[in-house]
């Protein structure tokens, strides 16, 4: 039976323990022996093998199980006790290795880049851009980092050609908003450009049709007769206005010209549209 002094020595200096004596037959397993089984280091390879102690549930260990338990005990002791002076330094719990720290720094930089990129799309796209969605991964420090992302943007035509032109201008700006647009961003910008040009053509055609209708309405129903001198003399023939062929409207730098007559001081219905196209071309 060990004295309290011996027990104190076992608790403070586990490495100085003498080999455990063989328990005589019939002697009950003491509490001290059970504690030693969990905390003390395994004996050296050249030390004499002691009798295998019994587990707390009094089940004998077979040879294979004993080896496994011994290895587990060595691992536990290595984790609980400080390393020796000649042992390789180990990271403290919660401390990252240099490789892990480099990986975390890389993930942090990538996370900031991805979020800045997608937020630029969203800020410029406004109501036409959806919320950013991110692809994430977990770093060695347990935190989650974004490594990829996307923003859905609406490139469908608007209600009118003019509205479509305005929308595609904003869509293109949103696609090229990041400092370094991706290939997909540039494809979206090219698509917005194509839709804008198509809307411009539709707007021009619509404006020409409206001008033709306004001109025809200004000529009346064709029943009026007006003098028209063919030869310039007093006896020139009179030709009704109904037989005069209306001129074809031509767009000249934003001014509508009909035949040889051009109202230079009158505002043209195309003037504003032509100026606007030049600004975004």
mmCIF file of C-alpha atoms in Angstrom:
data_model
loop_
_atom_site.group_PDB
_atom_site.id
_atom_site.type_symbol
_atom_site.label_atom_id
_atom_site.label_comp_id
_atom_site.label_asym_id
_atom_site.label_seq_id
_atom_site.Cartn_x
_atom_site.Cartn_y
_atom_site.Cartn_z
ATOM 1 C CA UNK A 1 0.000 0.000 0.000
ATOM 2 C CA UNK A 2 1.487 3.368 -1.087
ATOM 3 C CA UNK A 3 1.680 6.241 1.368
ATOM 4 C CA UNK A 4 0.266 9.749 0.639
ATOM 5 C CA UNK A 5 3.825 10.995 0.090
ATOM 6 C CA UNK A 6 4.329 8.457 -2.676
ATOM 7 C CA UNK A 7 1.000 9.441 -4.196
ATOM 8 C CA UNK A 8 2.092 13.124 -4.241
ATOM 9 C CA UNK A 9 5.337 12.110 -5.960
ATOM 10 C CA UNK A 10 3.382 10.193 -8.600
ATOM 11 C CA UNK A 11 1.190 13.227 -9.321
ATOM 12 C CA UNK A 12 4.091 15.674 -9.738
ATOM 13 C CA UNK A 13 6.858 13.581 -11.333
ATOM 14 C CA UNK A 14 5.364 10.976 -13.634
ATOM 15 C CA UNK A 15 8.710 10.275 -15.301
ATOM 16 C CA UNK A 16 10.407 9.249 -12.043
ATOM 17 C CA UNK A 17 7.992 6.421 -11.293
ATOM 18 C CA UNK A 18 9.593 3.046 -10.698
ATOM 19 C CA UNK A 19 8.161 0.131 -12.618
ATOM 20 C CA UNK A 20 4.866 -0.979 -11.174
ATOM 21 C CA UNK A 21 5.201 -4.167 -9.147
ATOM 22 C CA UNK A 22 3.316 -7.247 -10.178
ATOM 23 C CA UNK A 23 0.044 -7.409 -8.347
ATOM 24 C CA UNK A 24 -0.173 -10.583 -6.251
ATOM 25 C CA UNK A 25 -3.004 -12.914 -7.007
ATOM 26 C CA UNK A 26 -6.137 -11.962 -5.187
ATOM 27 C CA UNK A 27 -5.009 -8.451 -4.406
ATOM 28 C CA UNK A 28 -7.695 -5.937 -5.403
ATOM 29 C CA UNK A 29 -6.889 -3.398 -8.098
ATOM 30 C CA UNK A 30 -6.267 -0.088 -6.329
ATOM 31 C CA UNK A 31 -7.466 3.302 -7.435
ATOM 32 C CA UNK A 32 -3.859 4.457 -7.856
ATOM 33 C CA UNK A 33 -3.123 1.676 -10.330
ATOM 34 C CA UNK A 34 -6.188 2.605 -12.361
ATOM 35 C CA UNK A 35 -5.057 6.255 -12.540
ATOM 36 C CA UNK A 36 -1.525 5.278 -13.554
ATOM 37 C CA UNK A 37 -2.924 3.269 -16.469
ATOM 38 C CA UNK A 38 -4.375 6.445 -17.989
ATOM 39 C CA UNK A 39 -1.565 8.973 -17.400
ATOM 40 C CA UNK A 40 1.881 7.407 -17.131
ATOM 41 C CA UNK A 41 4.118 6.925 -20.134
ATOM 42 C CA UNK A 42 4.643 3.520 -21.659
ATOM 43 C CA UNK A 43 7.790 1.725 -20.459
ATOM 44 C CA UNK A 44 10.897 1.812 -22.599
ATOM 45 C CA UNK A 45 11.482 -0.942 -25.121
ATOM 46 C CA UNK A 46 14.421 -2.413 -23.158
ATOM 47 C CA UNK A 47 12.638 -2.265 -19.786
ATOM 48 C CA UNK A 48 11.230 -5.513 -18.409
ATOM 49 C CA UNK A 49 7.584 -5.912 -19.315
ATOM 50 C CA UNK A 50 5.294 -5.616 -16.333
ATOM 51 C CA UNK A 51 2.122 -7.558 -15.962
ATOM 52 C CA UNK A 52 -0.697 -6.013 -17.955
ATOM 53 C CA UNK A 53 -3.009 -4.210 -15.534
ATOM 54 C CA UNK A 54 -6.678 -4.752 -15.676
ATOM 55 C CA UNK A 55 -9.028 -2.126 -16.999
ATOM 56 C CA UNK A 56 -11.517 -0.454 -14.675
ATOM 57 C CA UNK A 57 -14.227 -2.742 -15.984
ATOM 58 C CA UNK A 58 -12.024 -5.766 -15.129
ATOM 59 C CA UNK A 59 -11.738 -7.052 -18.687
ATOM 60 C CA UNK A 60 -8.343 -8.592 -19.505
ATOM 61 C CA UNK A 61 -6.557 -7.162 -22.541
ATOM 62 C CA UNK A 62 -5.443 -9.453 -25.295
ATOM 63 C CA UNK A 63 -2.080 -8.985 -26.932
ATOM 64 C CA UNK A 64 -3.373 -6.957 -29.896
ATOM 65 C CA UNK A 65 -5.603 -4.824 -27.686
ATOM 66 C CA UNK A 66 -2.756 -4.169 -25.278
ATOM 67 C CA UNK A 67 -0.524 -2.898 -28.085
ATOM 68 C CA UNK A 68 -3.270 -0.589 -29.262
ATOM 69 C CA UNK A 69 -3.859 0.711 -25.758
ATOM 70 C CA UNK A 70 -0.151 1.254 -25.266
ATOM 71 C CA UNK A 71 0.123 3.298 -28.440
ATOM 72 C CA UNK A 72 -2.867 5.367 -27.455
ATOM 73 C CA UNK A 73 -1.299 5.924 -24.061
ATOM 74 C CA UNK A 74 1.931 7.129 -25.654
ATOM 75 C CA UNK A 75 0.010 9.520 -27.881
ATOM 76 C CA UNK A 76 -1.948 10.866 -24.921
ATOM 77 C CA UNK A 77 1.226 11.373 -22.920
ATOM 78 C CA UNK A 78 2.844 13.218 -25.814
ATOM 79 C CA UNK A 79 -0.140 15.540 -26.020
ATOM 80 C CA UNK A 80 -0.363 16.189 -22.286
ATOM 81 C CA UNK A 81 3.334 16.603 -21.429
ATOM 82 C CA UNK A 82 5.559 19.433 -22.752
ATOM 83 C CA UNK A 83 8.005 18.356 -25.480
ATOM 84 C CA UNK A 84 11.612 17.664 -24.603
ATOM 85 C CA UNK A 85 14.357 20.135 -25.508
ATOM 86 C CA UNK A 86 15.563 18.029 -28.426
ATOM 87 C CA UNK A 87 12.060 17.425 -29.787
ATOM 88 C CA UNK A 88 10.683 19.364 -32.805
ATOM 89 C CA UNK A 89 8.510 22.340 -31.761
ATOM 90 C CA UNK A 90 4.794 21.830 -32.206
ATOM 91 C CA UNK A 91 2.081 24.414 -32.698
ATOM 92 C CA UNK A 92 0.016 25.229 -29.686
ATOM 93 C CA UNK A 93 -3.689 24.391 -29.859
ATOM 94 C CA UNK A 94 -5.371 27.004 -32.077
ATOM 95 C CA UNK A 95 -2.067 28.202 -33.547
ATOM 96 C CA UNK A 96 -1.613 27.930 -37.324
ATOM 97 C CA UNK A 97 1.491 26.683 -39.050
ATOM 98 C CA UNK A 98 3.309 29.016 -41.481
ATOM 99 C CA UNK A 99 1.755 27.182 -44.417
ATOM 100 C CA UNK A 100 -1.714 27.560 -42.933
ATOM 101 C CA UNK A 101 -1.133 31.242 -42.218
ATOM 102 C CA UNK A 102 -0.099 31.780 -45.841
ATOM 103 C CA UNK A 103 -3.221 29.970 -47.010
ATOM 104 C CA UNK A 104 -5.441 32.126 -44.775
ATOM 105 C CA UNK A 105 -3.811 35.299 -46.112
ATOM 106 C CA UNK A 106 -4.427 34.102 -49.665
ATOM 107 C CA UNK A 107 -8.074 33.338 -48.913
ATOM 108 C CA UNK A 108 -8.596 36.729 -47.279
ATOM 109 C CA UNK A 109 -7.211 38.525 -50.333
ATOM 110 C CA UNK A 110 -9.359 36.452 -52.685
ATOM 111 C CA UNK A 111 -12.460 37.049 -50.563
ATOM 112 C CA UNK A 112 -11.973 40.823 -50.676
ATOM 113 C CA UNK A 113 -11.369 40.759 -54.434
ATOM 114 C CA UNK A 114 -14.477 38.676 -55.161
ATOM 115 C CA UNK A 115 -16.783 40.751 -52.980
ATOM 116 C CA UNK A 116 -15.505 44.051 -54.398
ATOM 117 C CA UNK A 117 -15.981 42.734 -57.939
ATOM 118 C CA UNK A 118 -19.569 41.583 -57.435
ATOM 119 C CA UNK A 119 -20.570 44.649 -55.416
ATOM 120 C CA UNK A 120 -19.398 46.849 -58.305
ATOM 121 C CA UNK A 121 -21.764 44.975 -60.652
ATOM 122 C CA UNK A 122 -24.638 45.413 -58.219
ATOM 123 C CA UNK A 123 -24.010 49.094 -57.476
ATOM 124 C CA UNK A 124 -23.991 50.148 -61.141
ATOM 125 C CA UNK A 125 -26.627 47.673 -62.335
ATOM 126 C CA UNK A 126 -29.216 48.983 -59.896
ATOM 127 C CA UNK A 127 -32.667 47.507 -60.423
ATOM 128 C CA UNK A 128 -31.464 45.415 -63.362
ATOM 129 C CA UNK A 129 -28.904 43.521 -61.237
ATOM 130 C CA UNK A 130 -29.696 40.806 -58.727
ATOM 131 C CA UNK A 131 -28.070 40.168 -55.360
ATOM 132 C CA UNK A 132 -24.507 38.805 -55.448
ATOM 133 C CA UNK A 133 -24.124 35.061 -54.936
ATOM 134 C CA UNK A 134 -20.832 33.655 -53.700
ATOM 135 C CA UNK A 135 -19.001 30.337 -53.846
ATOM 136 C CA UNK A 136 -17.264 29.845 -50.514
ATOM 137 C CA UNK A 137 -14.712 27.590 -48.866
ATOM 138 C CA UNK A 138 -13.577 27.064 -45.279
ATOM 139 C CA UNK A 139 -10.034 28.076 -44.391
ATOM 140 C CA UNK A 140 -7.601 26.462 -41.941
ATOM 141 C CA UNK A 141 -8.705 28.975 -39.308
ATOM 142 C CA UNK A 142 -12.314 27.776 -39.519
ATOM 143 C CA UNK A 143 -13.644 30.907 -41.231
ATOM 144 C CA UNK A 144 -15.562 30.950 -44.515
ATOM 145 C CA UNK A 145 -14.124 32.823 -47.508
ATOM 146 C CA UNK A 146 -15.581 33.691 -50.918
ATOM 147 C CA UNK A 147 -13.550 32.310 -53.828
ATOM 148 C CA UNK A 148 -16.030 33.041 -56.638
ATOM 149 C CA UNK A 149 -19.269 34.892 -57.281
ATOM 150 C CA UNK A 150 -21.854 36.039 -59.780
ATOM 151 C CA UNK A 151 -24.533 38.689 -60.240
ATOM 152 C CA UNK A 152 -27.538 38.062 -62.484
ATOM 153 C CA UNK A 153 -28.391 41.017 -64.730
ATOM 154 C CA UNK A 154 -31.479 41.593 -66.882
ATOM 155 C CA UNK A 155 -30.677 42.123 -70.583
ATOM 156 C CA UNK A 156 -34.204 41.810 -71.975
ATOM 157 C CA UNK A 157 -35.524 44.682 -74.155
ATOM 158 C CA UNK A 158 -37.614 47.319 -72.395
ATOM 159 C CA UNK A 159 -41.064 48.595 -73.393
ATOM 160 C CA UNK A 160 -39.946 51.063 -76.088
ATOM 161 C CA UNK A 161 -36.786 51.496 -78.174
ATOM 162 C CA UNK A 162 -35.823 54.592 -76.189
ATOM 163 C CA UNK A 163 -36.227 52.731 -72.890
ATOM 164 C CA UNK A 164 -34.233 49.812 -74.264
ATOM 165 C CA UNK A 165 -31.404 52.158 -75.256
ATOM 166 C CA UNK A 166 -31.240 53.624 -71.740
ATOM 167 C CA UNK A 167 -31.389 50.176 -70.173
ATOM 168 C CA UNK A 168 -28.614 48.702 -72.312
ATOM 169 C CA UNK A 169 -26.360 51.662 -71.552
ATOM 170 C CA UNK A 170 -26.741 50.895 -67.840
ATOM 171 C CA UNK A 171 -26.326 47.148 -68.368
ATOM 172 C CA UNK A 172 -23.067 47.665 -70.251
ATOM 173 C CA UNK A 173 -21.787 50.008 -67.549
ATOM 174 C CA UNK A 174 -22.647 47.429 -64.878
ATOM 175 C CA UNK A 175 -20.880 44.653 -66.770
ATOM 176 C CA UNK A 176 -17.680 46.705 -67.056
ATOM 177 C CA UNK A 177 -17.890 48.274 -63.579
ATOM 178 C CA UNK A 178 -15.208 46.121 -61.850
ATOM 179 C CA UNK A 179 -11.575 47.136 -62.177
ATOM 180 C CA UNK A 180 -10.814 43.893 -64.019
ATOM 181 C CA UNK A 181 -13.912 42.631 -65.882
ATOM 182 C CA UNK A 182 -13.991 38.899 -66.465
ATOM 183 C CA UNK A 183 -14.482 37.361 -69.943
ATOM 184 C CA UNK A 184 -18.120 36.751 -69.043
ATOM 185 C CA UNK A 185 -18.493 40.412 -68.041
ATOM 186 C CA UNK A 186 -17.204 41.478 -71.454
ATOM 187 C CA UNK A 187 -19.599 39.118 -73.218
ATOM 188 C CA UNK A 188 -22.524 40.692 -71.374
ATOM 189 C CA UNK A 189 -21.272 44.167 -72.321
ATOM 190 C CA UNK A 190 -21.072 43.146 -75.997
ATOM 191 C CA UNK A 191 -24.600 41.755 -75.826
ATOM 192 C CA UNK A 192 -25.872 45.015 -74.346
ATOM 193 C CA UNK A 193 -24.149 46.938 -77.157
ATOM 194 C CA UNK A 194 -25.831 44.794 -79.808
ATOM 195 C CA UNK A 195 -29.255 45.265 -78.241
ATOM 196 C CA UNK A 196 -28.658 49.010 -77.964
ATOM 197 C CA UNK A 197 -27.796 49.289 -81.673
ATOM 198 C CA UNK A 198 -30.877 47.279 -82.569
ATOM 199 C CA UNK A 199 -33.039 49.586 -80.459
ATOM 200 C CA UNK A 200 -31.464 52.617 -82.141
ATOM 201 C CA UNK A 201 -32.423 51.267 -85.573
ATOM 202 C CA UNK A 202 -35.963 50.642 -84.379
ATOM 203 C CA UNK A 203 -36.163 54.158 -82.960
ATOM 204 C CA UNK A 204 -35.005 55.668 -86.251
ATOM 205 C CA UNK A 205 -37.524 53.646 -88.226
ATOM 206 C CA UNK A 206 -40.284 54.602 -85.820
ATOM 207 C CA UNK A 207 -39.331 58.289 -86.047
ATOM 208 C CA UNK A 208 -39.301 58.198 -89.842
ATOM 209 C CA UNK A 209 -42.750 56.623 -89.930
ATOM 210 C CA UNK A 210 -44.113 59.267 -87.595
ATOM 211 C CA UNK A 211 -42.597 62.029 -89.737
ATOM 212 C CA UNK A 212 -44.141 60.574 -92.891
ATOM 213 C CA UNK A 213 -47.524 60.449 -91.226
ATOM 214 C CA UNK A 214 -47.211 64.038 -90.033
ATOM 215 C CA UNK A 215 -46.190 65.222 -93.501
ATOM 216 C CA UNK A 216 -49.067 63.425 -95.188
ATOM 217 C CA UNK A 217 -51.503 64.911 -92.693
ATOM 218 C CA UNK A 218 -50.185 68.414 -93.355
ATOM 219 C CA UNK A 219 -50.928 68.028 -97.086
ATOM 220 C CA UNK A 220 -54.644 67.562 -96.489
ATOM 221 C CA UNK A 221 -56.863 65.092 -98.321
ATOM 222 C CA UNK A 222 -55.522 65.978 -101.821
ATOM 223 C CA UNK A 223 -58.675 67.799 -103.045
ATOM 224 C CA UNK A 224 -57.264 71.342 -102.985
ATOM 225 C CA UNK A 225 -55.961 72.923 -106.160
ATOM 226 C CA UNK A 226 -53.129 75.476 -106.147
ATOM 227 C CA UNK A 227 -51.461 77.317 -109.018
ATOM 228 C CA UNK A 228 -48.094 75.894 -110.004
ATOM 229 C CA UNK A 229 -46.178 77.616 -112.844
ATOM 230 C CA UNK A 230 -44.303 75.159 -115.019
ATOM 231 C CA UNK A 231 -42.879 77.645 -117.481
ATOM 232 C CA UNK A 232 -42.887 80.745 -115.379
ATOM 233 C CA UNK A 233 -44.907 82.688 -117.918
ATOM 234 C CA UNK A 234 -48.308 84.213 -117.559
ATOM 235 C CA UNK A 235 -49.939 81.418 -119.480
ATOM 236 C CA UNK A 236 -48.330 78.570 -117.596
ATOM 237 C CA UNK A 237 -50.321 75.434 -116.963
ATOM 238 C CA UNK A 238 -51.910 74.941 -113.572
ATOM 239 C CA UNK A 239 -51.101 71.599 -111.891
ATOM 240 C CA UNK A 240 -53.094 70.450 -108.850
ATOM 241 C CA UNK A 241 -51.144 69.723 -105.636
ATOM 242 C CA UNK A 242 -52.585 66.237 -105.593
ATOM 243 C CA UNK A 243 -50.312 65.242 -108.457
ATOM 244 C CA UNK A 244 -47.100 66.379 -106.803
ATOM 245 C CA UNK A 245 -45.092 63.439 -105.470
ATOM 246 C CA UNK A 246 -44.128 63.946 -101.828
ATOM 247 C CA UNK A 247 -40.352 64.030 -101.249
ATOM 248 C CA UNK A 248 -38.520 61.274 -99.368
ATOM 249 C CA UNK A 249 -37.335 62.324 -95.890
ATOM 250 C CA UNK A 250 -33.543 62.183 -95.476
ATOM 251 C CA UNK A 251 -31.664 62.359 -92.199
ATOM 252 C CA UNK A 252 -28.799 64.843 -92.511
ATOM 253 C CA UNK A 253 -26.900 65.245 -89.249
ATOM 254 C CA UNK A 254 -30.091 65.232 -87.276
ATOM 255 C CA UNK A 255 -32.076 67.584 -89.585
ATOM 256 C CA UNK A 256 -35.083 66.442 -91.621
ATOM 257 C CA UNK A 257 -34.792 67.646 -95.247
ATOM 258 C CA UNK A 258 -37.626 67.314 -97.739
ATOM 259 C CA UNK A 259 -36.586 67.820 -101.345
ATOM 260 C CA UNK A 260 -34.827 71.156 -101.743
ATOM 261 C CA UNK A 261 -36.614 72.823 -98.832
ATOM 262 C CA UNK A 262 -34.936 72.648 -95.360
ATOM 263 C CA UNK A 263 -36.302 74.498 -92.363
ATOM 264 C CA UNK A 264 -32.974 75.495 -90.821
ATOM 265 C CA UNK A 265 -34.450 77.353 -87.879
ATOM 266 C CA UNK A 266 -37.189 74.875 -87.045
ATOM 267 C CA UNK A 267 -36.392 72.133 -84.475
ATOM 268 C CA UNK A 268 -36.041 68.718 -86.054
ATOM 269 C CA UNK A 269 -37.665 65.630 -84.508
ATOM 270 C CA UNK A 270 -34.351 63.791 -85.045
ATOM 271 C CA UNK A 271 -32.017 66.418 -83.620
ATOM 272 C CA UNK A 272 -32.157 65.259 -80.013
ATOM 273 C CA UNK A 273 -31.997 61.589 -80.964
ATOM 274 C CA UNK A 274 -28.934 62.045 -83.190
ATOM 275 C CA UNK A 275 -27.089 63.982 -80.464
ATOM 276 C CA UNK A 276 -27.845 61.314 -77.916
ATOM 277 C CA UNK A 277 -26.554 58.537 -80.155
ATOM 278 C CA UNK A 278 -23.267 60.360 -80.618
ATOM 279 C CA UNK A 279 -22.757 60.630 -76.854
ATOM 280 C CA UNK A 280 -22.982 56.881 -76.254
ATOM 281 C CA UNK A 281 -21.396 55.625 -79.438
#
